[in-house]
């Protein structure tokens, strides 16, 4: 799982399958949050988002988390309509279920790494999102996110998790779960889409990810391990292709006509040697 650097408000999340350590997760709306539970339905162009949270969770954000959710949904919609995303994403409308757990409930209900790490959110395909309020409002290590940034951080986390759901929709050939691919896409999409937000400053999310790029993840022998730095490095593959060929180039990676393994597709779409690719990634990281 990721280790979030305390100095950066990075919104990394994770996509979980219905197997492995996702098996002990209940449906988001089935969690009991006590007698101070709040529930809201927000109608958006992406579909209806049904969200549950406790009254205590409201203290970490603005009046309540609805503002961040509404902005995240609007941001994603604006981004999808502005670029060469496939029609199946532009026309996406589905029900969504979100629960915001408090840390005590997360510790009691979850097991393994989900209960103990600093991960603020995760997604189970096709439409279930889980957030832990304290983790969303704190840096890993316990330092609180400034109140002025809390709603913005929550919106970033939600954009990232919605990004996982979008990638799930465009994978049509049973390629299975590739964490580097999934987190690279969602981290890239979070950076790309946040530029269409009404209250996330343009370019700020990409700048946050740049700060995560440590020298060890920019070496030729880098292997994805799940740290926040790894998320940032994995997102560079998608950003590089966006710079070269636009969003259409990124979407070409997922073309059903390409039967090769995903990263072989990448090499063919980018059309450079591994040595030149490494150089271009490092150059991009410095911008």
PDB file of C-alpha atoms in Angstrom:
ATOM      1  CA  UNK A   1       0.000   0.000   0.000  1.00  0.00           C
ATOM      2  CA  UNK A   2       1.111   3.616  -0.364  1.00  0.00           C
ATOM      3  CA  UNK A   3       3.060   5.699   2.086  1.00  0.00           C
ATOM      4  CA  UNK A   4       1.966   9.301   1.765  1.00  0.00           C
ATOM      5  CA  UNK A   5       4.723  11.840   2.289  1.00  0.00           C
ATOM      6  CA  UNK A   6       3.639  14.200   5.056  1.00  0.00           C
ATOM      7  CA  UNK A   7       4.589  17.336   3.185  1.00  0.00           C
ATOM      8  CA  UNK A   8       2.342  16.691   0.200  1.00  0.00           C
ATOM      9  CA  UNK A   9      -1.421  16.509  -0.147  1.00  0.00           C
ATOM     10  CA  UNK A  10      -1.431  13.596  -2.556  1.00  0.00           C
ATOM     11  CA  UNK A  11      -4.697  11.765  -3.094  1.00  0.00           C
ATOM     12  CA  UNK A  12      -3.621   8.294  -4.065  1.00  0.00           C
ATOM     13  CA  UNK A  13      -6.177   5.540  -3.811  1.00  0.00           C
ATOM     14  CA  UNK A  14      -6.420   1.918  -4.787  1.00  0.00           C
ATOM     15  CA  UNK A  15      -8.653  -0.283  -6.891  1.00  0.00           C
ATOM     16  CA  UNK A  16      -9.568  -3.613  -5.362  1.00  0.00           C
ATOM     17  CA  UNK A  17     -10.969  -6.654  -7.086  1.00  0.00           C
ATOM     18  CA  UNK A  18     -13.649  -8.888  -5.679  1.00  0.00           C
ATOM     19  CA  UNK A  19     -10.966 -11.330  -4.680  1.00  0.00           C
ATOM     20  CA  UNK A  20      -8.131 -11.356  -2.183  1.00  0.00           C
ATOM     21  CA  UNK A  21      -8.140  -8.747   0.534  1.00  0.00           C
ATOM     22  CA  UNK A  22     -11.321  -7.123  -0.798  1.00  0.00           C
ATOM     23  CA  UNK A  23     -13.366 -10.142   0.234  1.00  0.00           C
ATOM     24  CA  UNK A  24     -14.018  -8.850   3.762  1.00  0.00           C
ATOM     25  CA  UNK A  25     -15.437  -5.540   2.531  1.00  0.00           C
ATOM     26  CA  UNK A  26     -19.150  -5.052   2.837  1.00  0.00           C
ATOM     27  CA  UNK A  27     -21.168  -2.981   0.419  1.00  0.00           C
ATOM     28  CA  UNK A  28     -20.609   0.685   1.311  1.00  0.00           C
ATOM     29  CA  UNK A  29     -24.204   1.392   2.266  1.00  0.00           C
ATOM     30  CA  UNK A  30     -24.407  -1.634   4.549  1.00  0.00           C
ATOM     31  CA  UNK A  31     -22.018  -0.180   7.135  1.00  0.00           C
ATOM     32  CA  UNK A  32     -23.688   1.088  10.301  1.00  0.00           C
ATOM     33  CA  UNK A  33     -22.373   4.473  11.396  1.00  0.00           C
ATOM     34  CA  UNK A  34     -24.423   4.848  14.569  1.00  0.00           C
ATOM     35  CA  UNK A  35     -27.326   7.093  15.467  1.00  0.00           C
ATOM     36  CA  UNK A  36     -25.631  10.177  13.983  1.00  0.00           C
ATOM     37  CA  UNK A  37     -25.430   8.712  10.507  1.00  0.00           C
ATOM     38  CA  UNK A  38     -25.979  10.994   7.554  1.00  0.00           C
ATOM     39  CA  UNK A  39     -27.088   9.910   4.104  1.00  0.00           C
ATOM     40  CA  UNK A  40     -27.433  11.893   0.898  1.00  0.00           C
ATOM     41  CA  UNK A  41     -28.216  11.278  -2.756  1.00  0.00           C
ATOM     42  CA  UNK A  42     -26.571  13.601  -5.250  1.00  0.00           C
ATOM     43  CA  UNK A  43     -27.778  13.504  -8.831  1.00  0.00           C
ATOM     44  CA  UNK A  44     -25.013  14.159 -11.350  1.00  0.00           C
ATOM     45  CA  UNK A  45     -24.315  13.561 -15.017  1.00  0.00           C
ATOM     46  CA  UNK A  46     -22.287  10.502 -13.958  1.00  0.00           C
ATOM     47  CA  UNK A  47     -25.311   9.031 -12.190  1.00  0.00           C
ATOM     48  CA  UNK A  48     -26.715   9.172  -8.669  1.00  0.00           C
ATOM     49  CA  UNK A  49     -24.146   9.101  -5.861  1.00  0.00           C
ATOM     50  CA  UNK A  50     -25.518   7.742  -2.596  1.00  0.00           C
ATOM     51  CA  UNK A  51     -23.192   8.625   0.261  1.00  0.00           C
ATOM     52  CA  UNK A  52     -23.158   7.756   3.952  1.00  0.00           C
ATOM     53  CA  UNK A  53     -21.070   9.427   6.649  1.00  0.00           C
ATOM     54  CA  UNK A  54     -21.253  10.142  10.344  1.00  0.00           C
ATOM     55  CA  UNK A  55     -21.869  13.532  11.894  1.00  0.00           C
ATOM     56  CA  UNK A  56     -18.423  13.380  13.483  1.00  0.00           C
ATOM     57  CA  UNK A  57     -16.845  13.139  10.023  1.00  0.00           C
ATOM     58  CA  UNK A  58     -18.262  16.534   9.102  1.00  0.00           C
ATOM     59  CA  UNK A  59     -15.833  18.239  11.468  1.00  0.00           C
ATOM     60  CA  UNK A  60     -12.920  17.319   9.196  1.00  0.00           C
ATOM     61  CA  UNK A  61     -14.280  19.071   6.132  1.00  0.00           C
ATOM     62  CA  UNK A  62     -16.616  21.945   5.301  1.00  0.00           C
ATOM     63  CA  UNK A  63     -20.215  21.751   6.424  1.00  0.00           C
ATOM     64  CA  UNK A  64     -20.303  18.154   5.153  1.00  0.00           C
ATOM     65  CA  UNK A  65     -18.600  16.100   2.420  1.00  0.00           C
ATOM     66  CA  UNK A  66     -21.306  16.747  -0.160  1.00  0.00           C
ATOM     67  CA  UNK A  67     -19.555  19.784  -1.599  1.00  0.00           C
ATOM     68  CA  UNK A  68     -16.389  17.827  -2.344  1.00  0.00           C
ATOM     69  CA  UNK A  69     -18.386  14.984  -3.883  1.00  0.00           C
ATOM     70  CA  UNK A  70     -20.428  17.304  -6.087  1.00  0.00           C
ATOM     71  CA  UNK A  71     -17.283  19.067  -7.285  1.00  0.00           C
ATOM     72  CA  UNK A  72     -15.500  15.765  -7.960  1.00  0.00           C
ATOM     73  CA  UNK A  73     -18.402  14.499 -10.083  1.00  0.00           C
ATOM     74  CA  UNK A  74     -18.663  17.786 -11.985  1.00  0.00           C
ATOM     75  CA  UNK A  75     -14.907  17.887 -12.498  1.00  0.00           C
ATOM     76  CA  UNK A  76     -14.794  14.380 -13.929  1.00  0.00           C
ATOM     77  CA  UNK A  77     -17.722  15.131 -16.219  1.00  0.00           C
ATOM     78  CA  UNK A  78     -16.104  18.320 -17.550  1.00  0.00           C
ATOM     79  CA  UNK A  79     -12.841  16.482 -18.178  1.00  0.00           C
ATOM     80  CA  UNK A  80     -14.533  13.639 -20.039  1.00  0.00           C
ATOM     81  CA  UNK A  81     -16.388  16.032 -22.319  1.00  0.00           C
ATOM     82  CA  UNK A  82     -13.317  18.138 -23.166  1.00  0.00           C
ATOM     83  CA  UNK A  83     -11.073  15.415 -24.525  1.00  0.00           C
ATOM     84  CA  UNK A  84     -10.955  12.309 -26.694  1.00  0.00           C
ATOM     85  CA  UNK A  85     -12.343   9.886 -24.148  1.00  0.00           C
ATOM     86  CA  UNK A  86     -14.508   7.118 -25.625  1.00  0.00           C
ATOM     87  CA  UNK A  87     -18.268   7.556 -25.796  1.00  0.00           C
ATOM     88  CA  UNK A  88     -18.787   4.838 -23.204  1.00  0.00           C
ATOM     89  CA  UNK A  89     -17.150   7.170 -20.675  1.00  0.00           C
ATOM     90  CA  UNK A  90     -18.732  10.374 -21.967  1.00  0.00           C
ATOM     91  CA  UNK A  91     -22.142   8.714 -21.649  1.00  0.00           C
ATOM     92  CA  UNK A  92     -21.437   6.956 -18.367  1.00  0.00           C
ATOM     93  CA  UNK A  93     -24.344   7.112 -15.946  1.00  0.00           C
ATOM     94  CA  UNK A  94     -24.556   4.548 -13.165  1.00  0.00           C
ATOM     95  CA  UNK A  95     -25.467   4.375  -9.487  1.00  0.00           C
ATOM     96  CA  UNK A  96     -22.551   4.967  -7.094  1.00  0.00           C
ATOM     97  CA  UNK A  97     -22.220   3.955  -3.460  1.00  0.00           C
ATOM     98  CA  UNK A  98     -19.848   5.764  -1.105  1.00  0.00           C
ATOM     99  CA  UNK A  99     -19.243   5.341   2.600  1.00  0.00           C
ATOM    100  CA  UNK A 100     -17.074   7.578   4.737  1.00  0.00           C
ATOM    101  CA  UNK A 101     -15.878   5.555   7.704  1.00  0.00           C
ATOM    102  CA  UNK A 102     -14.306   6.962  10.812  1.00  0.00           C
ATOM    103  CA  UNK A 103     -10.961   5.513  11.877  1.00  0.00           C
ATOM    104  CA  UNK A 104     -12.459   3.577  14.784  1.00  0.00           C
ATOM    105  CA  UNK A 105     -14.940   1.842  12.473  1.00  0.00           C
ATOM    106  CA  UNK A 106     -12.204   1.162   9.936  1.00  0.00           C
ATOM    107  CA  UNK A 107     -10.042  -0.449  12.614  1.00  0.00           C
ATOM    108  CA  UNK A 108     -12.973  -2.541  13.838  1.00  0.00           C
ATOM    109  CA  UNK A 109     -14.422  -3.577  10.478  1.00  0.00           C
ATOM    110  CA  UNK A 110     -11.390  -3.936   8.217  1.00  0.00           C
ATOM    111  CA  UNK A 111      -8.473  -6.321   8.278  1.00  0.00           C
ATOM    112  CA  UNK A 112      -4.895  -6.449   7.083  1.00  0.00           C
ATOM    113  CA  UNK A 113      -3.334  -3.463   5.374  1.00  0.00           C
ATOM    114  CA  UNK A 114      -6.659  -1.680   4.879  1.00  0.00           C
ATOM    115  CA  UNK A 115      -6.973  -1.351   8.653  1.00  0.00           C
ATOM    116  CA  UNK A 116      -3.461  -0.192   9.404  1.00  0.00           C
ATOM    117  CA  UNK A 117      -2.033   1.935   6.610  1.00  0.00           C
ATOM    118  CA  UNK A 118      -2.454   5.570   5.651  1.00  0.00           C
ATOM    119  CA  UNK A 119      -4.523   4.930   2.539  1.00  0.00           C
ATOM    120  CA  UNK A 120      -7.439   7.419   2.574  1.00  0.00           C
ATOM    121  CA  UNK A 121      -9.632   5.689   0.003  1.00  0.00           C
ATOM    122  CA  UNK A 122     -10.170   2.718  -2.254  1.00  0.00           C
ATOM    123  CA  UNK A 123     -12.570   1.509  -4.920  1.00  0.00           C
ATOM    124  CA  UNK A 124     -14.194  -1.837  -5.577  1.00  0.00           C
ATOM    125  CA  UNK A 125     -15.434  -2.188  -9.150  1.00  0.00           C
ATOM    126  CA  UNK A 126     -17.693  -1.189 -10.624  1.00  0.00           C
ATOM    127  CA  UNK A 127     -19.080   1.579  -8.398  1.00  0.00           C
ATOM    128  CA  UNK A 128     -18.224   1.218  -4.686  1.00  0.00           C
ATOM    129  CA  UNK A 129     -15.993   3.795  -2.992  1.00  0.00           C
ATOM    130  CA  UNK A 130     -14.710   3.751   0.589  1.00  0.00           C
ATOM    131  CA  UNK A 131     -13.139   6.732   2.380  1.00  0.00           C
ATOM    132  CA  UNK A 132     -11.700   6.935   5.900  1.00  0.00           C
ATOM    133  CA  UNK A 133     -12.432  10.465   7.162  1.00  0.00           C
ATOM    134  CA  UNK A 134      -9.416  10.937   9.436  1.00  0.00           C
ATOM    135  CA  UNK A 135      -7.015   9.666   6.779  1.00  0.00           C
ATOM    136  CA  UNK A 136      -8.547  11.974   4.179  1.00  0.00           C
ATOM    137  CA  UNK A 137      -8.094  14.934   6.510  1.00  0.00           C
ATOM    138  CA  UNK A 138      -4.577  14.081   7.675  1.00  0.00           C
ATOM    139  CA  UNK A 139      -1.205  13.463   6.171  1.00  0.00           C
ATOM    140  CA  UNK A 140       0.261  10.057   6.859  1.00  0.00           C
ATOM    141  CA  UNK A 141       1.926  10.502  10.226  1.00  0.00           C
ATOM    142  CA  UNK A 142      -0.942  12.426  11.800  1.00  0.00           C
ATOM    143  CA  UNK A 143      -0.371  16.025  10.716  1.00  0.00           C
ATOM    144  CA  UNK A 144      -3.729  17.611   9.922  1.00  0.00           C
ATOM    145  CA  UNK A 145      -4.473  18.981   6.494  1.00  0.00           C
ATOM    146  CA  UNK A 146      -5.189  22.733   6.829  1.00  0.00           C
ATOM    147  CA  UNK A 147      -8.932  23.336   7.049  1.00  0.00           C
ATOM    148  CA  UNK A 148      -8.778  25.454   3.896  1.00  0.00           C
ATOM    149  CA  UNK A 149      -7.489  22.439   1.936  1.00  0.00           C
ATOM    150  CA  UNK A 150      -9.599  19.647   3.448  1.00  0.00           C
ATOM    151  CA  UNK A 151     -12.484  19.805   0.962  1.00  0.00           C
ATOM    152  CA  UNK A 152     -10.044  20.091  -1.907  1.00  0.00           C
ATOM    153  CA  UNK A 153      -8.150  17.018  -0.716  1.00  0.00           C
ATOM    154  CA  UNK A 154     -11.353  15.017  -0.390  1.00  0.00           C
ATOM    155  CA  UNK A 155     -12.359  16.014  -3.927  1.00  0.00           C
ATOM    156  CA  UNK A 156      -8.957  14.855  -5.220  1.00  0.00           C
ATOM    157  CA  UNK A 157      -9.349  11.491  -3.487  1.00  0.00           C
ATOM    158  CA  UNK A 158     -12.809  11.044  -4.998  1.00  0.00           C
ATOM    159  CA  UNK A 159     -11.580  11.997  -8.486  1.00  0.00           C
ATOM    160  CA  UNK A 160      -8.844   9.376  -8.151  1.00  0.00           C
ATOM    161  CA  UNK A 161     -11.318   6.675  -7.108  1.00  0.00           C
ATOM    162  CA  UNK A 162     -13.742   7.590  -9.880  1.00  0.00           C
ATOM    163  CA  UNK A 163     -10.747   7.311 -12.213  1.00  0.00           C
ATOM    164  CA  UNK A 164     -10.372   3.683 -11.161  1.00  0.00           C
ATOM    165  CA  UNK A 165     -14.018   3.080 -12.031  1.00  0.00           C
ATOM    166  CA  UNK A 166     -13.536   4.688 -15.447  1.00  0.00           C
ATOM    167  CA  UNK A 167     -10.558   2.478 -16.227  1.00  0.00           C
ATOM    168  CA  UNK A 168     -12.590  -0.559 -15.187  1.00  0.00           C
ATOM    169  CA  UNK A 169     -15.214   0.441 -17.761  1.00  0.00           C
ATOM    170  CA  UNK A 170     -12.736   0.570 -20.647  1.00  0.00           C
ATOM    171  CA  UNK A 171     -10.978  -2.718 -19.923  1.00  0.00           C
ATOM    172  CA  UNK A 172     -12.949  -5.130 -22.038  1.00  0.00           C
ATOM    173  CA  UNK A 173     -10.640  -8.042 -22.735  1.00  0.00           C
ATOM    174  CA  UNK A 174     -10.125  -9.631 -19.334  1.00  0.00           C
ATOM    175  CA  UNK A 175      -6.568  -8.381 -18.859  1.00  0.00           C
ATOM    176  CA  UNK A 176      -6.989  -8.721 -15.132  1.00  0.00           C
ATOM    177  CA  UNK A 177      -5.647  -6.549 -12.357  1.00  0.00           C
ATOM    178  CA  UNK A 178      -2.304  -4.852 -12.936  1.00  0.00           C
ATOM    179  CA  UNK A 179      -1.679  -2.527 -10.018  1.00  0.00           C
ATOM    180  CA  UNK A 180       0.972  -0.438 -11.739  1.00  0.00           C
ATOM    181  CA  UNK A 181      -1.338   0.137 -14.681  1.00  0.00           C
ATOM    182  CA  UNK A 182      -4.398   0.813 -12.507  1.00  0.00           C
ATOM    183  CA  UNK A 183      -2.661   3.238 -10.147  1.00  0.00           C
ATOM    184  CA  UNK A 184      -0.763   4.902 -12.970  1.00  0.00           C
ATOM    185  CA  UNK A 185      -3.992   5.566 -14.841  1.00  0.00           C
ATOM    186  CA  UNK A 186      -5.940   6.788 -11.793  1.00  0.00           C
ATOM    187  CA  UNK A 187      -3.072   9.018 -10.642  1.00  0.00           C
ATOM    188  CA  UNK A 188      -2.717  10.477 -14.143  1.00  0.00           C
ATOM    189  CA  UNK A 189      -6.479  10.970 -14.416  1.00  0.00           C
ATOM    190  CA  UNK A 190      -6.592  12.699 -11.028  1.00  0.00           C
ATOM    191  CA  UNK A 191      -3.951  15.158 -12.224  1.00  0.00           C
ATOM    192  CA  UNK A 192      -5.552  15.647 -15.632  1.00  0.00           C
ATOM    193  CA  UNK A 193      -9.170  16.007 -14.483  1.00  0.00           C
ATOM    194  CA  UNK A 194      -8.400  18.263 -11.506  1.00  0.00           C
ATOM    195  CA  UNK A 195      -7.611  21.035 -13.969  1.00  0.00           C
ATOM    196  CA  UNK A 196     -11.364  21.219 -14.638  1.00  0.00           C
ATOM    197  CA  UNK A 197     -12.293  21.675 -10.977  1.00  0.00           C
ATOM    198  CA  UNK A 198     -13.986  24.830  -9.737  1.00  0.00           C
ATOM    199  CA  UNK A 199     -11.893  24.981  -6.570  1.00  0.00           C
ATOM    200  CA  UNK A 200      -8.732  22.929  -7.121  1.00  0.00           C
ATOM    201  CA  UNK A 201      -6.114  25.308  -8.567  1.00  0.00           C
ATOM    202  CA  UNK A 202      -5.102  24.341 -12.083  1.00  0.00           C
ATOM    203  CA  UNK A 203      -1.823  22.456 -12.161  1.00  0.00           C
ATOM    204  CA  UNK A 204      -1.633  22.081  -8.386  1.00  0.00           C
ATOM    205  CA  UNK A 205      -2.276  18.342  -8.285  1.00  0.00           C
ATOM    206  CA  UNK A 206       0.380  17.615 -10.888  1.00  0.00           C
ATOM    207  CA  UNK A 207       2.801  19.765  -8.885  1.00  0.00           C
ATOM    208  CA  UNK A 208       2.036  17.704  -5.779  1.00  0.00           C
ATOM    209  CA  UNK A 209       2.796  14.485  -7.632  1.00  0.00           C
ATOM    210  CA  UNK A 210       6.051  15.929  -8.951  1.00  0.00           C
ATOM    211  CA  UNK A 211       7.211  16.461  -5.356  1.00  0.00           C
ATOM    212  CA  UNK A 212       6.797  12.736  -4.753  1.00  0.00           C
ATOM    213  CA  UNK A 213       9.286  11.734  -7.447  1.00  0.00           C
ATOM    214  CA  UNK A 214      12.387  10.621  -5.581  1.00  0.00           C
ATOM    215  CA  UNK A 215      15.640   9.706  -7.390  1.00  0.00           C
ATOM    216  CA  UNK A 216      15.204   5.998  -6.706  1.00  0.00           C
ATOM    217  CA  UNK A 217      11.988   5.792  -8.742  1.00  0.00           C
ATOM    218  CA  UNK A 218      13.583   7.495 -11.739  1.00  0.00           C
ATOM    219  CA  UNK A 219      16.246   4.842 -12.266  1.00  0.00           C
ATOM    220  CA  UNK A 220      16.089   2.342 -15.181  1.00  0.00           C
ATOM    221  CA  UNK A 221      15.725  -0.614 -12.791  1.00  0.00           C
ATOM    222  CA  UNK A 222      12.705   0.830 -10.984  1.00  0.00           C
ATOM    223  CA  UNK A 223      10.018  -1.667  -9.955  1.00  0.00           C
ATOM    224  CA  UNK A 224       6.550  -0.596  -8.817  1.00  0.00           C
ATOM    225  CA  UNK A 225       6.197  -1.277  -5.110  1.00  0.00           C
ATOM    226  CA  UNK A 226       3.103   0.678  -4.100  1.00  0.00           C
ATOM    227  CA  UNK A 227       4.620   3.755  -2.439  1.00  0.00           C
ATOM    228  CA  UNK A 228       3.360   7.249  -3.166  1.00  0.00           C
ATOM    229  CA  UNK A 229       6.541   7.825  -5.186  1.00  0.00           C
ATOM    230  CA  UNK A 230       5.708   4.728  -7.234  1.00  0.00           C
ATOM    231  CA  UNK A 231       2.237   6.094  -7.976  1.00  0.00           C
ATOM    232  CA  UNK A 232       3.804   9.318  -9.223  1.00  0.00           C
ATOM    233  CA  UNK A 233       6.286   7.420 -11.404  1.00  0.00           C
ATOM    234  CA  UNK A 234       3.573   5.161 -12.848  1.00  0.00           C
ATOM    235  CA  UNK A 235       1.473   8.206 -13.748  1.00  0.00           C
ATOM    236  CA  UNK A 236       4.359   9.560 -15.852  1.00  0.00           C
ATOM    237  CA  UNK A 237       3.829   6.816 -18.440  1.00  0.00           C
ATOM    238  CA  UNK A 238       0.306   8.091 -19.065  1.00  0.00           C
ATOM    239  CA  UNK A 239       1.272  11.762 -18.901  1.00  0.00           C
ATOM    240  CA  UNK A 240       4.064  11.222 -21.423  1.00  0.00           C
ATOM    241  CA  UNK A 241       1.658   9.650 -23.867  1.00  0.00           C
ATOM    242  CA  UNK A 242      -0.845  12.457 -23.258  1.00  0.00           C
ATOM    243  CA  UNK A 243       1.876  14.996 -24.086  1.00  0.00           C
ATOM    244  CA  UNK A 244       2.816  13.122 -27.260  1.00  0.00           C
ATOM    245  CA  UNK A 245      -0.575  12.079 -28.612  1.00  0.00           C
ATOM    246  CA  UNK A 246      -3.220  13.571 -26.403  1.00  0.00           C
ATOM    247  CA  UNK A 247      -5.896  11.687 -24.501  1.00  0.00           C
ATOM    248  CA  UNK A 248      -6.602   9.723 -27.690  1.00  0.00           C
ATOM    249  CA  UNK A 249      -3.148   8.183 -27.346  1.00  0.00           C
ATOM    250  CA  UNK A 250      -3.843   7.123 -23.782  1.00  0.00           C
ATOM    251  CA  UNK A 251      -7.134   5.586 -24.822  1.00  0.00           C
ATOM    252  CA  UNK A 252      -5.410   3.716 -27.651  1.00  0.00           C
ATOM    253  CA  UNK A 253      -3.600   1.678 -24.978  1.00  0.00           C
ATOM    254  CA  UNK A 254      -6.960   0.171 -24.092  1.00  0.00           C
ATOM    255  CA  UNK A 255      -8.106  -0.536 -27.630  1.00  0.00           C
ATOM    256  CA  UNK A 256      -9.810  -3.962 -27.868  1.00  0.00           C
ATOM    257  CA  UNK A 257      -7.997  -4.439 -31.169  1.00  0.00           C
ATOM    258  CA  UNK A 258      -4.676  -4.693 -29.356  1.00  0.00           C
ATOM    259  CA  UNK A 259      -4.289  -8.216 -28.026  1.00  0.00           C
ATOM    260  CA  UNK A 260      -0.733  -7.838 -26.732  1.00  0.00           C
ATOM    261  CA  UNK A 261      -0.023  -7.508 -23.007  1.00  0.00           C
ATOM    262  CA  UNK A 262      -0.734  -3.955 -21.828  1.00  0.00           C
ATOM    263  CA  UNK A 263       2.865  -2.763 -21.457  1.00  0.00           C
ATOM    264  CA  UNK A 264       3.750  -4.216 -24.861  1.00  0.00           C
ATOM    265  CA  UNK A 265       0.921  -2.069 -26.184  1.00  0.00           C
ATOM    266  CA  UNK A 266       2.549   0.910 -24.518  1.00  0.00           C
ATOM    267  CA  UNK A 267       5.876   0.315 -26.262  1.00  0.00           C
ATOM    268  CA  UNK A 268       4.154   0.087 -29.621  1.00  0.00           C
ATOM    269  CA  UNK A 269       1.982   3.169 -29.119  1.00  0.00           C
ATOM    270  CA  UNK A 270       4.871   5.348 -27.906  1.00  0.00           C
ATOM    271  CA  UNK A 271       7.216   3.975 -30.545  1.00  0.00           C
ATOM    272  CA  UNK A 272      10.566   4.519 -28.820  1.00  0.00           C
ATOM    273  CA  UNK A 273      13.262   2.248 -27.488  1.00  0.00           C
ATOM    274  CA  UNK A 274      13.387   1.435 -23.790  1.00  0.00           C
ATOM    275  CA  UNK A 275      16.490   3.617 -23.400  1.00  0.00           C
ATOM    276  CA  UNK A 276      14.832   6.610 -25.061  1.00  0.00           C
ATOM    277  CA  UNK A 277      11.636   6.026 -23.070  1.00  0.00           C
ATOM    278  CA  UNK A 278      13.580   6.150 -19.810  1.00  0.00           C
ATOM    279  CA  UNK A 279      15.214   9.421 -20.880  1.00  0.00           C
ATOM    280  CA  UNK A 280      11.879  10.971 -21.822  1.00  0.00           C
ATOM    281  CA  UNK A 281      10.291   9.953 -18.518  1.00  0.00           C
ATOM    282  CA  UNK A 282      13.139  11.509 -16.537  1.00  0.00           C
ATOM    283  CA  UNK A 283      12.956  14.667 -18.628  1.00  0.00           C
ATOM    284  CA  UNK A 284       9.210  14.875 -18.047  1.00  0.00           C
ATOM    285  CA  UNK A 285       9.668  14.434 -14.296  1.00  0.00           C
ATOM    286  CA  UNK A 286      11.866  17.546 -14.225  1.00  0.00           C
ATOM    287  CA  UNK A 287       9.252  19.806 -15.794  1.00  0.00           C
TER     288      UNK A 287
END
